[in-house]
GROMACS .gro file of C-alpha atoms in nm:
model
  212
    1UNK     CA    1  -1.909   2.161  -5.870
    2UNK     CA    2  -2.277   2.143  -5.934
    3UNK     CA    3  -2.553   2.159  -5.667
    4UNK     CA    4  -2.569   1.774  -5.712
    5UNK     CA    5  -2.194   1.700  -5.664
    6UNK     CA    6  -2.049   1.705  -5.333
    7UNK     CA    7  -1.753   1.596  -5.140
    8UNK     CA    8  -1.797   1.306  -4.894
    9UNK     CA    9  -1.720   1.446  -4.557
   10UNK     CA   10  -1.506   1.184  -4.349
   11UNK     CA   11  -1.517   1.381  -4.049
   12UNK     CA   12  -1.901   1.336  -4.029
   13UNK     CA   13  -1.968   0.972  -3.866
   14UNK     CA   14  -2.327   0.853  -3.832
   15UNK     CA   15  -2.414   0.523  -3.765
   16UNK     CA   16  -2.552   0.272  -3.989
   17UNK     CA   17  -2.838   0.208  -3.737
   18UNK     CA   18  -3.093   0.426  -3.802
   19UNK     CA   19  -3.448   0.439  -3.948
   20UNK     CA   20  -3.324   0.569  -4.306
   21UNK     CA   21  -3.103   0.240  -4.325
   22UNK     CA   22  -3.383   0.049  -4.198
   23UNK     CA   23  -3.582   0.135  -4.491
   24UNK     CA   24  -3.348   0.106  -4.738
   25UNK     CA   25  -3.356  -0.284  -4.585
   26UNK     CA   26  -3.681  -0.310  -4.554
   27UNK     CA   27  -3.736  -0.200  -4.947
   28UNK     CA   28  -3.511  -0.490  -5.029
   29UNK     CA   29  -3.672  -0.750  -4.835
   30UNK     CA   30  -3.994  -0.665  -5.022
   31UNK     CA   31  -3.839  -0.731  -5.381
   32UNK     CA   32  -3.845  -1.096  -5.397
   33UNK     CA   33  -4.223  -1.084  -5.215
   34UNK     CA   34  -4.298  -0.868  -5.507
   35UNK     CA   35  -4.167  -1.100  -5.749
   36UNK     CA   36  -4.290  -1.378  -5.580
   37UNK     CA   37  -4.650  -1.205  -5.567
   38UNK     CA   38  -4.602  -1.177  -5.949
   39UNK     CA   39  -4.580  -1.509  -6.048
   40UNK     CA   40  -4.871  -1.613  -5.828
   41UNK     CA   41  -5.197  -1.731  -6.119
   42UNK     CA   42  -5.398  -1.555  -5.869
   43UNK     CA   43  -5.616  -1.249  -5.955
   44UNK     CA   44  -5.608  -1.077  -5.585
   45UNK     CA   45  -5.180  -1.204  -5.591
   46UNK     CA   46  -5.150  -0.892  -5.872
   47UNK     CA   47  -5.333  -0.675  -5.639
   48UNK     CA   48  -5.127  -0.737  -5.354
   49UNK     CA   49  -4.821  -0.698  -5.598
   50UNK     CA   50  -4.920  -0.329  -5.701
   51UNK     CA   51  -4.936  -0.263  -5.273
   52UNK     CA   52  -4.603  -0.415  -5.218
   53UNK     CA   53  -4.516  -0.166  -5.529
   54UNK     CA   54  -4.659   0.114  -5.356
   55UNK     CA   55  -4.520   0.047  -5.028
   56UNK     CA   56  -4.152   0.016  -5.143
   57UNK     CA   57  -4.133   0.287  -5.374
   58UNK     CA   58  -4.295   0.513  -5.080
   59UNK     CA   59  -3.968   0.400  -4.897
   60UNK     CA   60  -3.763   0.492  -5.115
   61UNK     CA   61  -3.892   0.820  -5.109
   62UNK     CA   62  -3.900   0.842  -4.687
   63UNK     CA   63  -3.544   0.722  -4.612
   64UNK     CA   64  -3.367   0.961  -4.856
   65UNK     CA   65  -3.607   1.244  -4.697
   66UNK     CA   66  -3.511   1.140  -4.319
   67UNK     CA   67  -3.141   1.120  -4.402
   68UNK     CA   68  -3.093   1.462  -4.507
   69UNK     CA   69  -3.320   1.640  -4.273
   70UNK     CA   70  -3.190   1.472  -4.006
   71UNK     CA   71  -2.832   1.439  -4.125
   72UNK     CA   72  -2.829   1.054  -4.098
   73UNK     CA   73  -2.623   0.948  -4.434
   74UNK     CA   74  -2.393   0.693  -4.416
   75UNK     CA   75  -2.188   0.503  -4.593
   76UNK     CA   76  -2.380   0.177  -4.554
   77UNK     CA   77  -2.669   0.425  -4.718
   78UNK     CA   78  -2.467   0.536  -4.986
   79UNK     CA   79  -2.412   0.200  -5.108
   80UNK     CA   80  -2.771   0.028  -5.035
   81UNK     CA   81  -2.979   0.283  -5.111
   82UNK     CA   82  -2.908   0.302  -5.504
   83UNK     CA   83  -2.896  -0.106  -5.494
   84UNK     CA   84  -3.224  -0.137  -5.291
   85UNK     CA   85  -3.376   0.151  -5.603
   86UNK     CA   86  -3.255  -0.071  -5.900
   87UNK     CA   87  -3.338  -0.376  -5.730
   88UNK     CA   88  -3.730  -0.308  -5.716
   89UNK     CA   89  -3.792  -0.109  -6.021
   90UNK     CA   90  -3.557  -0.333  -6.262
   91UNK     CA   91  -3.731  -0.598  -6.081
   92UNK     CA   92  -4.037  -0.447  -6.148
   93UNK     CA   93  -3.979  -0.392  -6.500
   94UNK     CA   94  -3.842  -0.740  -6.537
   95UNK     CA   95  -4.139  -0.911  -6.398
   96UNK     CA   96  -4.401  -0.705  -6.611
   97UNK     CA   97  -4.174  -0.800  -6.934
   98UNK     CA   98  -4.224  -1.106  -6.816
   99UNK     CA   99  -4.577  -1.073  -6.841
  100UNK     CA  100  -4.595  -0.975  -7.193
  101UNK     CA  101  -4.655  -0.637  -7.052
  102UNK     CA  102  -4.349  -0.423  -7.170
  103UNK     CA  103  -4.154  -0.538  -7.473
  104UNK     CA  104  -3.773  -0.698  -7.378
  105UNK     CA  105  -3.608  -0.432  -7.540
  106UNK     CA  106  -3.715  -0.126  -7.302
  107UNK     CA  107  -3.626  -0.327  -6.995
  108UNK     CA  108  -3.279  -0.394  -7.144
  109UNK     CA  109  -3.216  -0.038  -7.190
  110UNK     CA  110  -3.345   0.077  -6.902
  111UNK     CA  111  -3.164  -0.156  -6.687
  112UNK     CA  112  -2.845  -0.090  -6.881
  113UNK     CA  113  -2.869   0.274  -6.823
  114UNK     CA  114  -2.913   0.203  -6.435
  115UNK     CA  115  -2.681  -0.036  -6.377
  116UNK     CA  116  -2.377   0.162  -6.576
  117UNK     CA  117  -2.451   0.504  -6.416
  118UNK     CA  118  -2.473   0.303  -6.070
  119UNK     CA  119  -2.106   0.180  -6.155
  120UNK     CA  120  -1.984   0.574  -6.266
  121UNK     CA  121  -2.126   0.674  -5.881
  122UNK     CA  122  -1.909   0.357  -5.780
  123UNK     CA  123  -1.644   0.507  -5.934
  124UNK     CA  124  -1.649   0.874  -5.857
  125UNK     CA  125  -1.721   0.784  -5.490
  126UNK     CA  126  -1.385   0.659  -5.470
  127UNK     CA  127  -1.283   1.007  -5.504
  128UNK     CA  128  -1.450   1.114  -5.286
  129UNK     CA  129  -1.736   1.281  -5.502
  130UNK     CA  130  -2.086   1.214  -5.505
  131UNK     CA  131  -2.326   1.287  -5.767
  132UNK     CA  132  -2.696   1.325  -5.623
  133UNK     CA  133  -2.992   1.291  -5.859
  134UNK     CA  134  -3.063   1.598  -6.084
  135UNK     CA  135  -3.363   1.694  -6.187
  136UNK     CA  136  -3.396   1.486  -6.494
  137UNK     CA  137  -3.261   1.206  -6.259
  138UNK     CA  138  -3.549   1.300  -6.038
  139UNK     CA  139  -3.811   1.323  -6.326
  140UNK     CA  140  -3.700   0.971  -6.417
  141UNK     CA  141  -3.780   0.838  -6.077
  142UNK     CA  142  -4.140   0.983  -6.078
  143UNK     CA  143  -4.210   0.844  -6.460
  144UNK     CA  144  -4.055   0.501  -6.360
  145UNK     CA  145  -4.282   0.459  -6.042
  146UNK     CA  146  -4.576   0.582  -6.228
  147UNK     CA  147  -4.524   0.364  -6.542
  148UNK     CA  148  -4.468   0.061  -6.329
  149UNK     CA  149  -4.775   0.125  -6.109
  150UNK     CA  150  -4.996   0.203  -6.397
  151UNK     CA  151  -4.897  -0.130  -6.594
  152UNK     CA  152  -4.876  -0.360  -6.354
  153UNK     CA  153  -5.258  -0.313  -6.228
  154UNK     CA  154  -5.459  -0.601  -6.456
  155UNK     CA  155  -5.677  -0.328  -6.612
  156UNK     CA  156  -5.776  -0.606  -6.882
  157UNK     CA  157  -5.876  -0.876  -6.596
  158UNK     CA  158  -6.086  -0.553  -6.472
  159UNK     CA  159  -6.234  -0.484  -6.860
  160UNK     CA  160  -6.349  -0.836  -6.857
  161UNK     CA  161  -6.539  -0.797  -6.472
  162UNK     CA  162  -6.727  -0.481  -6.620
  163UNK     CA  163  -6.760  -0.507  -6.976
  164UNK     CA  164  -6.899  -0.169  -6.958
  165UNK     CA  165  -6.580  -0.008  -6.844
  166UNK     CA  166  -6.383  -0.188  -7.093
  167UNK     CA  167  -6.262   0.092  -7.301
  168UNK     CA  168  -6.181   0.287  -7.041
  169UNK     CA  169  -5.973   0.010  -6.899
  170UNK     CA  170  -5.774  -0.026  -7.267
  171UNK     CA  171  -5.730   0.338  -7.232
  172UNK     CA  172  -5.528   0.324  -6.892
  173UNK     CA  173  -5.321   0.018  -7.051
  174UNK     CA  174  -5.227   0.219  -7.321
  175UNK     CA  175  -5.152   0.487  -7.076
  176UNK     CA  176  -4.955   0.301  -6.882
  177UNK     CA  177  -4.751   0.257  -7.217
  178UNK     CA  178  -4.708   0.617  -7.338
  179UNK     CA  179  -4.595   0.675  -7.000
  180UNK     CA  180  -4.363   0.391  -7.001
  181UNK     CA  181  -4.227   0.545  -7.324
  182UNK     CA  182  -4.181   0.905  -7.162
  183UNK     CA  183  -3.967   0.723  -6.865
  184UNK     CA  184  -3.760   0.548  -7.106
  185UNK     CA  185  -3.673   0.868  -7.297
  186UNK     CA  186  -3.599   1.073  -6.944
  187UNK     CA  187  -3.382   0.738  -6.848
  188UNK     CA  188  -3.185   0.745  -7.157
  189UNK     CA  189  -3.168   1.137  -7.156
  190UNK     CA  190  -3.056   1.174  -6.817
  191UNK     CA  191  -2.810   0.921  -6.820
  192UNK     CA  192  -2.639   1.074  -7.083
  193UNK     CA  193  -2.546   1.357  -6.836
  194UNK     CA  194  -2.462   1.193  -6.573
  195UNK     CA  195  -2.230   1.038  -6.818
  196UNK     CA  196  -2.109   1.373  -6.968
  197UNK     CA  197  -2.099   1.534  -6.575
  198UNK     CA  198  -1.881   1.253  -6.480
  199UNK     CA  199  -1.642   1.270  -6.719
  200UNK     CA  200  -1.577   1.631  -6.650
  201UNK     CA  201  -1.594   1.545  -6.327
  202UNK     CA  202  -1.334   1.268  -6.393
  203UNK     CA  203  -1.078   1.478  -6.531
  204UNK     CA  204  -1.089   1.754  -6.363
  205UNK     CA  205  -1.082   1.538  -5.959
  206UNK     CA  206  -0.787   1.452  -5.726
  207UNK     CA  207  -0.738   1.105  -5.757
  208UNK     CA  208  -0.556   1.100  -5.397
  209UNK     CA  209  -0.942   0.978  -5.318
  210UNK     CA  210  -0.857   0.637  -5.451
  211UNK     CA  211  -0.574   0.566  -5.217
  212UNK     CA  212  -0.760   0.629  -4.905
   0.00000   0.00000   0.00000
């Protein structure tokens, strides 16, 4: 198997109380503020959408972190923690389509790709194999955040405060684009192998996993 393909060990029992768990939680209860936030008219609602952002997506990076150092993964983690990830940044991308600020079609994809490798992880786990993020997975993560971040802070609203500043405030929007583009290309790339890694993987598993 690969470095990111292990065996789930059922001799290993950890309970579902602990502070990774609690921030995979917590990282869902902030999604519907965040949407919320988002369809607030108000200027300062945006801002305190981009710091819900912020504060989730540093979650996401804390819990995963705590639960291997500390050998804390569970079960209850397995299964939240990937719904908690797609929750906020489809969200995310969802609201800022909404917006007019990402065309339809890359939030399709995008939540396409997460959504059908989140089923394949479903379905290997049921042999007993789990398939961690690989660096292109990882990659992904980073461009995601960053797009999302960059495009959902109202650099035009901030153009039109300080007219002087204006270009450089069309420059970050169309940053926050290219970068959009460069996550969509890593999603669609990386999903591809955890599509061809799973097959392999498929064929070549017990499937006495299943009937446990």
């Amino acid at each position: 198997m690969g470095s990111n393909v292990s065996r789930v060990d059922h001799e290993h029992h950890v309970s579902s109380w602990n502070v990774p768990n609690a921030l995979t939680v917590f990282r869902l209860v902030l999604v519907p503020v965040f949407i919320w936030l988002m369809f607030l008219e108000a200027p300062v609602a945006r801002w305190w959408a981009v710091l819900v952002f912020m504060v989730a997506a540093t979650t996401d990076q804390l819990d995963g972190h705590i639960a291997r150092s500390a050998n804390l993964i569970t079960d209850f983690g397995r299964l939240m923690d990937p719904i908690a990830d797609k929750a906020l940044t489809l969200g995310a991308f969802i609201m800022l389509s909404i917006a007019g600020l990402l065309p339809w079609w890359v939030t399709i994809l995008i939540a396409i790709r997460e959504l059908g490798i989140t089923a394949l992880r479903a379905v290997l786990l049921r042999r007993d194999i789990v398939v961690s993020a690989n660096k292109g997975g990882k990659l992904k993560t980073v461009l995601q955040i960053f797009a999302i971040w960059l495009l959902l802070i109202p650099w035009q609203s901030l153009g039109a405060s300080w007219p002087a500043y204006a270009s450089l405030t069309h420059g970050m929007l169309i940053f926050g684009w290219v970068v959009a583009g460069l996550a969509l290309l890593m999603t669609v790339w990386s999903g591809l192998v955890y599509v061809v890694e799973g097959a392999k993987l498929w064929k070549t598993s017990s499937p006495q996993g299943e009937s446990k």
